[in-house]
Each structure stands twice: as structure tokens, then as C-alpha cells.
PDB file of C-alpha atoms in Angstrom:
ATOM      1  CA  ASP A   1     -19.676 -19.168  -3.554  1.00  0.00           C
ATOM      2  CA  SER A   2     -16.828 -16.431  -4.522  1.00  0.00           C
ATOM      3  CA  GLY A   3     -16.174 -15.315  -0.980  1.00  0.00           C
ATOM      4  CA  VAL A   4     -17.041 -11.653  -1.805  1.00  0.00           C
ATOM      5  CA  THR A   5     -19.810 -10.717  -0.168  1.00  0.00           C
ATOM      6  CA  GLN A   6     -21.650  -7.481  -1.626  1.00  0.00           C
ATOM      7  CA  THR A   7     -24.316  -5.189   0.465  1.00  0.00           C
ATOM      8  CA  PRO A   8     -27.356  -4.313  -0.601  1.00  0.00           C
ATOM      9  CA  LYS A   9     -28.215  -6.243  -3.437  1.00  0.00           C
ATOM     10  CA  HIS A  10     -30.806  -4.043  -4.910  1.00  0.00           C
ATOM     11  CA  LEU A  11     -31.046  -0.302  -4.777  1.00  0.00           C
ATOM     12  CA  ILE A  12     -33.813   1.897  -5.682  1.00  0.00           C
ATOM     13  CA  THR A  13     -33.248   5.184  -5.500  1.00  0.00           C
ATOM     14  CA  ALA A  14     -34.013   9.148  -7.301  1.00  0.00           C
ATOM     15  CA  THR A  15     -32.160  11.678  -9.313  1.00  0.00           C
ATOM     16  CA  GLY A  16     -29.801  13.489  -7.226  1.00  0.00           C
ATOM     17  CA  GLN A  17     -29.473  11.637  -4.185  1.00  0.00           C
ATOM     18  CA  ARG A  18     -26.585   9.687  -3.281  1.00  0.00           C
ATOM     19  CA  VAL A  19     -25.773   5.697  -2.338  1.00  0.00           C
ATOM     20  CA  THR A  20     -22.882   3.832  -1.061  1.00  0.00           C
ATOM     21  CA  LEU A  21     -22.518   0.538  -1.938  1.00  0.00           C
ATOM     22  CA  ARG A  22     -20.683  -2.265   0.038  1.00  0.00           C
ATOM     23  CA  CYS A  23     -18.203  -5.223  -0.631  1.00  0.00           C
ATOM     24  CA  SER A  24     -16.457  -7.255   2.088  1.00  0.00           C
ATOM     25  CA  PRO A  25     -13.298  -9.340  -0.283  1.00  0.00           C
ATOM     26  CA  ARG A  26     -12.835 -12.992   0.351  1.00  0.00           C
ATOM     27  CA  SER A  27     -10.589 -13.934   3.437  1.00  0.00           C
ATOM     28  CA  GLY A  28      -7.080 -13.169   2.861  1.00  0.00           C
ATOM     29  CA  ASP A  29      -7.085 -11.032  -0.410  1.00  0.00           C
ATOM     30  CA  LEU A  30      -5.853  -7.232   0.125  1.00  0.00           C
ATOM     31  CA  SER A  31      -6.986  -5.996  -3.766  1.00  0.00           C
ATOM     32  CA  VAL A  32     -10.549  -4.774  -4.201  1.00  0.00           C
ATOM     33  CA  TYR A  33     -11.798  -3.791  -7.543  1.00  0.00           C
ATOM     34  CA  TRP A  34     -15.269  -1.974  -8.915  1.00  0.00           C
ATOM     35  CA  TYR A  35     -16.687  -2.868 -11.975  1.00  0.00           C
ATOM     36  CA  GLN A  36     -20.070  -1.407 -13.816  1.00  0.00           C
ATOM     37  CA  GLN A  37     -22.006  -3.581 -16.099  1.00  0.00           C
ATOM     38  CA  SER A  38     -24.724  -1.615 -17.925  1.00  0.00           C
ATOM     39  CA  LEU A  39     -26.234  -2.871 -21.428  1.00  0.00           C
ATOM     40  CA  ASP A  40     -24.930   0.042 -22.996  1.00  0.00           C
ATOM     41  CA  GLN A  41     -21.537   0.076 -21.691  1.00  0.00           C
ATOM     42  CA  GLY A  42     -21.051  -3.115 -21.441  1.00  0.00           C
ATOM     43  CA  LEU A  43     -17.969  -4.209 -18.249  1.00  0.00           C
ATOM     44  CA  GLN A  44     -15.781  -1.308 -16.900  1.00  0.00           C
ATOM     45  CA  PHE A  45     -13.770  -1.147 -14.348  1.00  0.00           C
ATOM     46  CA  LEU A  46     -13.899   1.642 -11.764  1.00  0.00           C
ATOM     47  CA  ILE A  47     -11.307   1.384  -9.743  1.00  0.00           C
ATOM     48  CA  GLN A  48      -8.760  -0.757  -7.621  1.00  0.00           C
ATOM     49  CA  TYR A  49      -7.525  -0.431  -4.267  1.00  0.00           C
ATOM     50  CA  TYR A  50      -5.153  -2.687  -2.791  1.00  0.00           C
ATOM     51  CA  ASN A  51      -4.400  -2.790   1.059  1.00  0.00           C
ATOM     52  CA  GLY A  52      -6.299   0.334   1.649  1.00  0.00           C
ATOM     53  CA  GLU A  53      -4.305   2.622  -1.108  1.00  0.00           C
ATOM     54  CA  GLU A  54      -5.649   3.681  -4.605  1.00  0.00           C
ATOM     55  CA  ARG A  55      -3.568   1.454  -6.976  1.00  0.00           C
ATOM     56  CA  ALA A  56      -5.728   1.998 -10.698  1.00  0.00           C
ATOM     57  CA  LYS A  57      -8.318   3.884 -12.070  1.00  0.00           C
ATOM     58  CA  GLY A  58     -10.189   4.279 -14.695  1.00  0.00           C
ATOM     59  CA  ASN A  59     -13.031   5.934 -16.349  1.00  0.00           C
ATOM     60  CA  ILE A  60     -14.795   6.778 -12.901  1.00  0.00           C
ATOM     61  CA  LEU A  61     -16.986   9.665 -12.669  1.00  0.00           C
ATOM     62  CA  GLU A  62     -16.032  12.530 -10.468  1.00  0.00           C
ATOM     63  CA  ARG A  63     -19.221  12.103  -9.019  1.00  0.00           C
ATOM     64  CA  PHE A  64     -18.223   8.650  -7.545  1.00  0.00           C
ATOM     65  CA  SER A  65     -15.584   8.019  -4.819  1.00  0.00           C
ATOM     66  CA  ALA A  66     -14.233   4.677  -3.338  1.00  0.00           C
ATOM     67  CA  GLN A  67     -12.365   3.730  -0.543  1.00  0.00           C
ATOM     68  CA  GLN A  68     -11.202   0.596   1.425  1.00  0.00           C
ATOM     69  CA  PHE A  69     -10.587   0.781   5.374  1.00  0.00           C
ATOM     70  CA  PRO A  70      -8.151  -0.841   7.432  1.00  0.00           C
ATOM     71  CA  ASP A  71     -10.119  -4.424   7.820  1.00  0.00           C
ATOM     72  CA  LEU A  72      -9.957  -4.286   3.754  1.00  0.00           C
ATOM     73  CA  HIS A  73     -13.790  -3.597   2.757  1.00  0.00           C
ATOM     74  CA  SER A  74     -14.589  -1.474   0.382  1.00  0.00           C
ATOM     75  CA  GLU A  75     -17.058   1.525   0.404  1.00  0.00           C
ATOM     76  CA  LEU A  76     -18.414   3.041  -3.804  1.00  0.00           C
ATOM     77  CA  ASN A  77     -19.825   6.375  -3.051  1.00  0.00           C
ATOM     78  CA  LEU A  78     -22.461   7.087  -6.094  1.00  0.00           C
ATOM     79  CA  SER A  79     -23.417  10.760  -5.417  1.00  0.00           C
ATOM     80  CA  SER A  80     -25.607  13.542  -7.599  1.00  0.00           C
ATOM     81  CA  LEU A  81     -27.301  10.180  -8.908  1.00  0.00           C
ATOM     82  CA  GLU A  82     -28.245  10.570 -12.698  1.00  0.00           C
ATOM     83  CA  LEU A  83     -30.527   8.183 -14.551  1.00  0.00           C
ATOM     84  CA  GLY A  84     -27.771   6.935 -16.535  1.00  0.00           C
ATOM     85  CA  ASP A  85     -26.257   5.482 -13.232  1.00  0.00           C
ATOM     86  CA  SER A  86     -28.487   2.590 -13.394  1.00  0.00           C
ATOM     87  CA  ALA A  87     -26.593  -0.397 -13.657  1.00  0.00           C
ATOM     88  CA  LEU A  88     -24.992  -3.492 -11.219  1.00  0.00           C
ATOM     89  CA  TYR A  89     -21.818  -2.513  -9.923  1.00  0.00           C
ATOM     90  CA  PHE A  90     -19.808  -5.422  -8.875  1.00  0.00           C
ATOM     91  CA  CYS A  91     -16.334  -5.655  -6.659  1.00  0.00           C
ATOM     92  CA  ALA A  92     -14.207  -8.151  -6.980  1.00  0.00           C
ATOM     93  CA  SER A  93     -11.065  -8.959  -5.131  1.00  0.00           C
ATOM     94  CA  SER A  94      -7.715 -10.757  -5.438  1.00  0.00           C
ATOM     95  CA  ALA A  95      -4.412 -12.296  -3.401  1.00  0.00           C
ATOM     96  CA  THR A  96      -2.181  -9.331  -4.596  1.00  0.00           C
ATOM     97  CA  ALA A  97      -2.209  -6.020  -6.939  1.00  0.00           C
ATOM     98  CA  GLY A  98      -2.503  -7.641 -10.155  1.00  0.00           C
ATOM     99  CA  ASN A  99      -2.043 -10.445 -12.885  1.00  0.00           C
ATOM    100  CA  GLN A 100      -4.010 -13.370 -11.020  1.00  0.00           C
ATOM    101  CA  PRO A 101      -7.952 -14.456 -11.673  1.00  0.00           C
ATOM    102  CA  GLN A 102     -10.454 -11.771 -10.043  1.00  0.00           C
ATOM    103  CA  HIS A 103     -13.174 -13.182  -7.564  1.00  0.00           C
ATOM    104  CA  PHE A 104     -16.392 -11.014  -8.385  1.00  0.00           C
ATOM    105  CA  GLY A 105     -19.696 -10.918  -5.656  1.00  0.00           C
ATOM    106  CA  ASP A 106     -23.040 -11.283  -6.743  1.00  0.00           C
ATOM    107  CA  GLY A 107     -23.421  -7.717  -7.373  1.00  0.00           C
ATOM    108  CA  THR A 108     -25.711  -4.232  -6.303  1.00  0.00           C
ATOM    109  CA  ARG A 109     -28.094  -3.782  -8.696  1.00  0.00           C
ATOM    110  CA  LEU A 110     -28.750  -0.042  -8.927  1.00  0.00           C
ATOM    111  CA  SER A 111     -32.157   1.524 -10.341  1.00  0.00           C
ATOM    112  CA  ILE A 112     -32.899   5.036 -10.491  1.00  0.00           C
ATOM    113  CA  LEU A 113     -36.210   6.343 -11.359  1.00  0.00           C
TER     114      LEU A 113
ATOM    115  CA  SER B   1     -13.789   1.942 -23.578  1.00  0.00           C
ATOM    116  CA  GLN B   2     -13.973  -2.092 -23.701  1.00  0.00           C
ATOM    117  CA  GLN B   3     -10.737  -3.414 -25.410  1.00  0.00           C
ATOM    118  CA  GLY B   4     -12.153  -6.708 -26.444  1.00  0.00           C
ATOM    119  CA  GLU B   5     -14.255  -7.824 -29.416  1.00  0.00           C
ATOM    120  CA  GLU B   6     -16.103 -11.058 -29.089  1.00  0.00           C
ATOM    121  CA  ASP B   7     -17.471 -13.540 -31.667  1.00  0.00           C
ATOM    122  CA  PRO B   8     -19.536 -14.104 -32.274  1.00  0.00           C
ATOM    123  CA  GLN B   9     -22.247 -12.335 -29.716  1.00  0.00           C
ATOM    124  CA  ALA B  10     -23.886 -15.137 -29.312  1.00  0.00           C
ATOM    125  CA  LEU B  11     -24.052 -19.128 -30.226  1.00  0.00           C
ATOM    126  CA  SER B  12     -26.559 -21.635 -30.103  1.00  0.00           C
ATOM    127  CA  ILE B  13     -25.996 -25.460 -30.235  1.00  0.00           C
ATOM    128  CA  GLN B  14     -27.523 -29.100 -29.009  1.00  0.00           C
ATOM    129  CA  GLU B  15     -26.183 -30.146 -25.996  1.00  0.00           C
ATOM    130  CA  GLY B  16     -22.877 -32.298 -26.190  1.00  0.00           C
ATOM    131  CA  GLU B  17     -21.595 -29.969 -29.243  1.00  0.00           C
ATOM    132  CA  ASN B  18     -18.424 -28.212 -28.699  1.00  0.00           C
ATOM    133  CA  ALA B  19     -18.807 -23.853 -28.417  1.00  0.00           C
ATOM    134  CA  THR B  20     -15.785 -22.110 -30.088  1.00  0.00           C
ATOM    135  CA  MET B  21     -15.657 -18.524 -28.750  1.00  0.00           C
ATOM    136  CA  ASN B  22     -13.586 -15.741 -29.857  1.00  0.00           C
ATOM    137  CA  CYS B  23     -11.666 -12.820 -28.665  1.00  0.00           C
ATOM    138  CA  SER B  24      -9.575  -9.707 -30.067  1.00  0.00           C
ATOM    139  CA  TYR B  25      -7.887  -7.171 -28.636  1.00  0.00           C
ATOM    140  CA  LYS B  26      -5.449  -4.298 -29.292  1.00  0.00           C
ATOM    141  CA  THR B  27      -2.422  -3.550 -27.203  1.00  0.00           C
ATOM    142  CA  SER B  28      -0.048  -5.723 -25.448  1.00  0.00           C
ATOM    143  CA  ILE B  29      -1.178  -7.675 -22.747  1.00  0.00           C
ATOM    144  CA  ASN B  30       0.007  -9.592 -19.346  1.00  0.00           C
ATOM    145  CA  ASN B  31      -2.157 -11.801 -19.673  1.00  0.00           C
ATOM    146  CA  LEU B  32      -6.041 -12.349 -20.740  1.00  0.00           C
ATOM    147  CA  GLN B  33      -8.909 -14.238 -18.758  1.00  0.00           C
ATOM    148  CA  TRP B  34     -12.062 -15.644 -19.058  1.00  0.00           C
ATOM    149  CA  TYR B  35     -15.113 -15.355 -17.026  1.00  0.00           C
ATOM    150  CA  ARG B  36     -18.610 -16.624 -17.180  1.00  0.00           C
ATOM    151  CA  GLN B  37     -21.328 -14.654 -15.894  1.00  0.00           C
ATOM    152  CA  ASN B  38     -25.068 -16.438 -15.546  1.00  0.00           C
ATOM    153  CA  SER B  39     -28.040 -14.062 -15.587  1.00  0.00           C
ATOM    154  CA  GLY B  40     -27.987 -11.198 -13.234  1.00  0.00           C
ATOM    155  CA  ARG B  41     -24.763 -13.036 -11.325  1.00  0.00           C
ATOM    156  CA  GLY B  42     -21.576 -12.495 -10.714  1.00  0.00           C
ATOM    157  CA  LEU B  43     -18.668 -13.633 -12.981  1.00  0.00           C
ATOM    158  CA  VAL B  44     -16.623 -16.485 -12.537  1.00  0.00           C
ATOM    159  CA  HIS B  45     -13.270 -17.332 -13.330  1.00  0.00           C
ATOM    160  CA  LEU B  46     -12.412 -19.802 -15.905  1.00  0.00           C
ATOM    161  CA  ILE B  47      -9.176 -19.741 -16.774  1.00  0.00           C
ATOM    162  CA  LEU B  48      -5.659 -17.436 -17.092  1.00  0.00           C
ATOM    163  CA  ILE B  49      -3.371 -17.539 -20.057  1.00  0.00           C
ATOM    164  CA  ARG B  50      -0.312 -15.508 -19.323  1.00  0.00           C
ATOM    165  CA  SER B  51       1.435 -13.583 -22.620  1.00  0.00           C
ATOM    166  CA  ASN B  52       4.492 -16.664 -22.974  1.00  0.00           C
ATOM    167  CA  GLU B  53       1.346 -19.608 -22.953  1.00  0.00           C
ATOM    168  CA  ARG B  54      -0.100 -20.445 -26.482  1.00  0.00           C
ATOM    169  CA  GLU B  55      -2.371 -22.946 -25.591  1.00  0.00           C
ATOM    170  CA  LYS B  56      -4.155 -24.584 -21.708  1.00  0.00           C
ATOM    171  CA  HIS B  57      -6.632 -26.535 -20.418  1.00  0.00           C
ATOM    172  CA  SER B  58      -9.004 -26.969 -17.511  1.00  0.00           C
ATOM    173  CA  GLY B  59     -11.349 -29.957 -17.657  1.00  0.00           C
ATOM    174  CA  ARG B  60     -13.587 -29.595 -20.942  1.00  0.00           C
ATOM    175  CA  LEU B  61     -11.648 -26.254 -21.628  1.00  0.00           C
ATOM    176  CA  ARG B  62      -9.619 -25.164 -24.135  1.00  0.00           C
ATOM    177  CA  VAL B  63      -8.111 -21.853 -24.399  1.00  0.00           C
ATOM    178  CA  THR B  64      -5.556 -20.686 -27.174  1.00  0.00           C
ATOM    179  CA  LEU B  65      -3.506 -17.406 -27.064  1.00  0.00           C
ATOM    180  CA  ASP B  66      -2.251 -15.540 -30.297  1.00  0.00           C
ATOM    181  CA  THR B  67      -0.157 -12.516 -29.704  1.00  0.00           C
ATOM    182  CA  SER B  68       0.704 -12.330 -32.739  1.00  0.00           C
ATOM    183  CA  LYS B  69      -3.030 -12.048 -34.091  1.00  0.00           C
ATOM    184  CA  LYS B  70      -3.806 -10.287 -30.936  1.00  0.00           C
ATOM    185  CA  SER B  71      -6.254 -13.235 -30.041  1.00  0.00           C
ATOM    186  CA  SER B  72      -7.764 -15.833 -28.362  1.00  0.00           C
ATOM    187  CA  SER B  73     -10.013 -18.589 -28.189  1.00  0.00           C
ATOM    188  CA  LEU B  74     -12.197 -20.659 -25.747  1.00  0.00           C
ATOM    189  CA  LEU B  75     -13.177 -24.051 -26.632  1.00  0.00           C
ATOM    190  CA  ILE B  76     -15.946 -25.900 -24.578  1.00  0.00           C
ATOM    191  CA  THR B  77     -15.907 -29.501 -25.412  1.00  0.00           C
ATOM    192  CA  ALA B  78     -18.917 -32.003 -24.671  1.00  0.00           C
ATOM    193  CA  SER B  79     -21.298 -28.633 -23.846  1.00  0.00           C
ATOM    194  CA  ARG B  80     -24.277 -29.124 -21.222  1.00  0.00           C
ATOM    195  CA  ALA B  81     -27.045 -27.501 -20.227  1.00  0.00           C
ATOM    196  CA  ALA B  82     -25.590 -25.744 -17.235  1.00  0.00           C
ATOM    197  CA  ASP B  83     -23.354 -23.914 -19.527  1.00  0.00           C
ATOM    198  CA  THR B  84     -25.503 -21.505 -20.594  1.00  0.00           C
ATOM    199  CA  ALA B  85     -24.280 -18.464 -19.776  1.00  0.00           C
ATOM    200  CA  SER B  86     -22.247 -15.176 -20.996  1.00  0.00           C
ATOM    201  CA  TYR B  87     -18.789 -15.910 -21.708  1.00  0.00           C
ATOM    202  CA  PHE B  88     -16.237 -13.138 -21.258  1.00  0.00           C
ATOM    203  CA  CYS B  89     -12.608 -12.489 -22.238  1.00  0.00           C
ATOM    204  CA  ALA B  90     -11.092  -9.499 -20.176  1.00  0.00           C
ATOM    205  CA  THR B  91      -7.217  -8.493 -20.816  1.00  0.00           C
ATOM    206  CA  VAL B  92      -4.552  -7.148 -18.652  1.00  0.00           C
ATOM    207  CA  PRO B  93      -2.813  -4.719 -19.978  1.00  0.00           C
ATOM    208  CA  HIS B  94       1.142  -5.145 -20.121  1.00  0.00           C
ATOM    209  CA  TYR B  95       1.396  -1.126 -19.203  1.00  0.00           C
ATOM    210  CA  ASN B  96      -1.413  -2.056 -15.897  1.00  0.00           C
ATOM    211  CA  GLN B  97      -0.081  -0.665 -12.852  1.00  0.00           C
ATOM    212  CA  GLY B  98      -2.583  -2.791 -11.141  1.00  0.00           C
ATOM    213  CA  GLY B  99      -5.096  -5.866 -12.278  1.00  0.00           C
ATOM    214  CA  LYS B 100      -7.912  -4.118 -13.822  1.00  0.00           C
ATOM    215  CA  LEU B 101      -8.910  -6.279 -16.604  1.00  0.00           C
ATOM    216  CA  ILE B 102     -10.751  -4.684 -19.603  1.00  0.00           C
ATOM    217  CA  PHE B 103     -13.743  -6.651 -20.595  1.00  0.00           C
ATOM    218  CA  GLY B 104     -14.641  -7.822 -24.175  1.00  0.00           C
ATOM    219  CA  GLN B 105     -18.791  -7.507 -24.848  1.00  0.00           C
ATOM    220  CA  GLY B 106     -18.884 -11.248 -23.924  1.00  0.00           C
ATOM    221  CA  THR B 107     -20.309 -14.463 -26.045  1.00  0.00           C
ATOM    222  CA  GLU B 108     -24.048 -15.193 -25.297  1.00  0.00           C
ATOM    223  CA  LEU B 109     -24.112 -19.222 -25.262  1.00  0.00           C
ATOM    224  CA  SER B 110     -27.497 -21.071 -25.056  1.00  0.00           C
ATOM    225  CA  VAL B 111     -27.098 -24.782 -25.206  1.00  0.00           C
ATOM    226  CA  LYS B 112     -30.257 -26.531 -25.774  1.00  0.00           C
ATOM    227  CA  PRO B 113     -30.776 -30.318 -24.012  1.00  0.00           C
TER     228      PRO B 113
END
């Protein structure tokens, strides 16, 4: 058990909809990372928050946004969903801002119908 | 886009044999990490090697890093059926502001009992 909790585990929705994925980091970790894993793109970094502030950004679509709350949990919001957004979305956490092992949750599997 | 290329893409061996996976990357790095992913699950951190290190061991795992060739290898000795999983190398680029990981495509390892 990594200590990182992601909810929900599975999400099925339709094109054009909006969903929110939730992540609780490992106790004591200040950084939260979001990654997308799909068959064609592999594992892609989306965004990182450190202690409530955005720290680094990857190729995250404008339709996607995230935030980290004062209690350090994070949410990833995906809107105007398209079929190509179907993927596994992982949250990871680390103690500080970088250069450390990351601890991954089990992911949210998003299926767009 | 992904930084790393992994070789081979798939590897099938018998229990007790050694498994070697290779990873190449493109830019200067702070460190390189190896992760394991069991089917449909989150990634588990295995080992981190810094850019000024050449070799690191952890149990049955041995990782080497050659920064002049921009390559790394992961050796799993005396493999077990439980080692069956996908293995990913991930780099933290030298220019990195945060700790984002850039993943390779992964090697799918199958260990037959």
C-alpha cells in the first residue's frame, strides 16, 4: 500500500461531460503529481503541485485543470470530455518538490462512451 | 513526448534466470528511477540512481547508469514468477523546476514458473 488514495477507481461517462478525480497524498507528502496513462501515449506527466502551489506543468490540455487544497489533497478536473481522454489517471506524491521517489495511487480508470 | 526508450519491449524468461532491461534517454538528468507496474495497478518505485552514481543495488536489483551514453540498465537476478510486470525507467531532467518524471515506454517482463 503506497498510502496514496485515489477516488473513484472507475468512472464511465459520455463525451462532453465533466468529471473530477480526487487524490489524497501519502501522509506528510507536500507534492502531488498527476499522470495520464494510455495505450498510444504511454505515461505522460500532466501537472505538479507543491504545498498548494502549481510547481510544474506538462502537456496538460486546456480542458483539464487541477488544484491542491490546504489539507494537501488534490483534484483533477476534466471537462468537455472526448473519446481520446479515456485513460488511466494516476496521482503520485513525494515529500518535497522533486528529485525523490514518487508514491503512486492505484489510479482512476476513465472510460468515455 | 516521452524521453526514454526501453529495450526490449517484451521479455519472457524462466524462473531463476536473470532479466536485463535497458533504457536510453535524451537530455541531461538529475536522476533516473525505475518503477514496476503490475497489470492495471499503480506504479511502485524500485530504485533511484543519481546522475553522479554509476551503479546501485537493492536486493535482487542492480541498476547501472552511463551518463555519457545516456543509458541505464536494470538487472533482476534469480527472477521469480512474482516479478512478472511492466518495468519503466523514468528520468528527472536536469532543467526540471519540479520533480516531474518522464517515462519510457516500458518493458513487459514475463517470468514463467
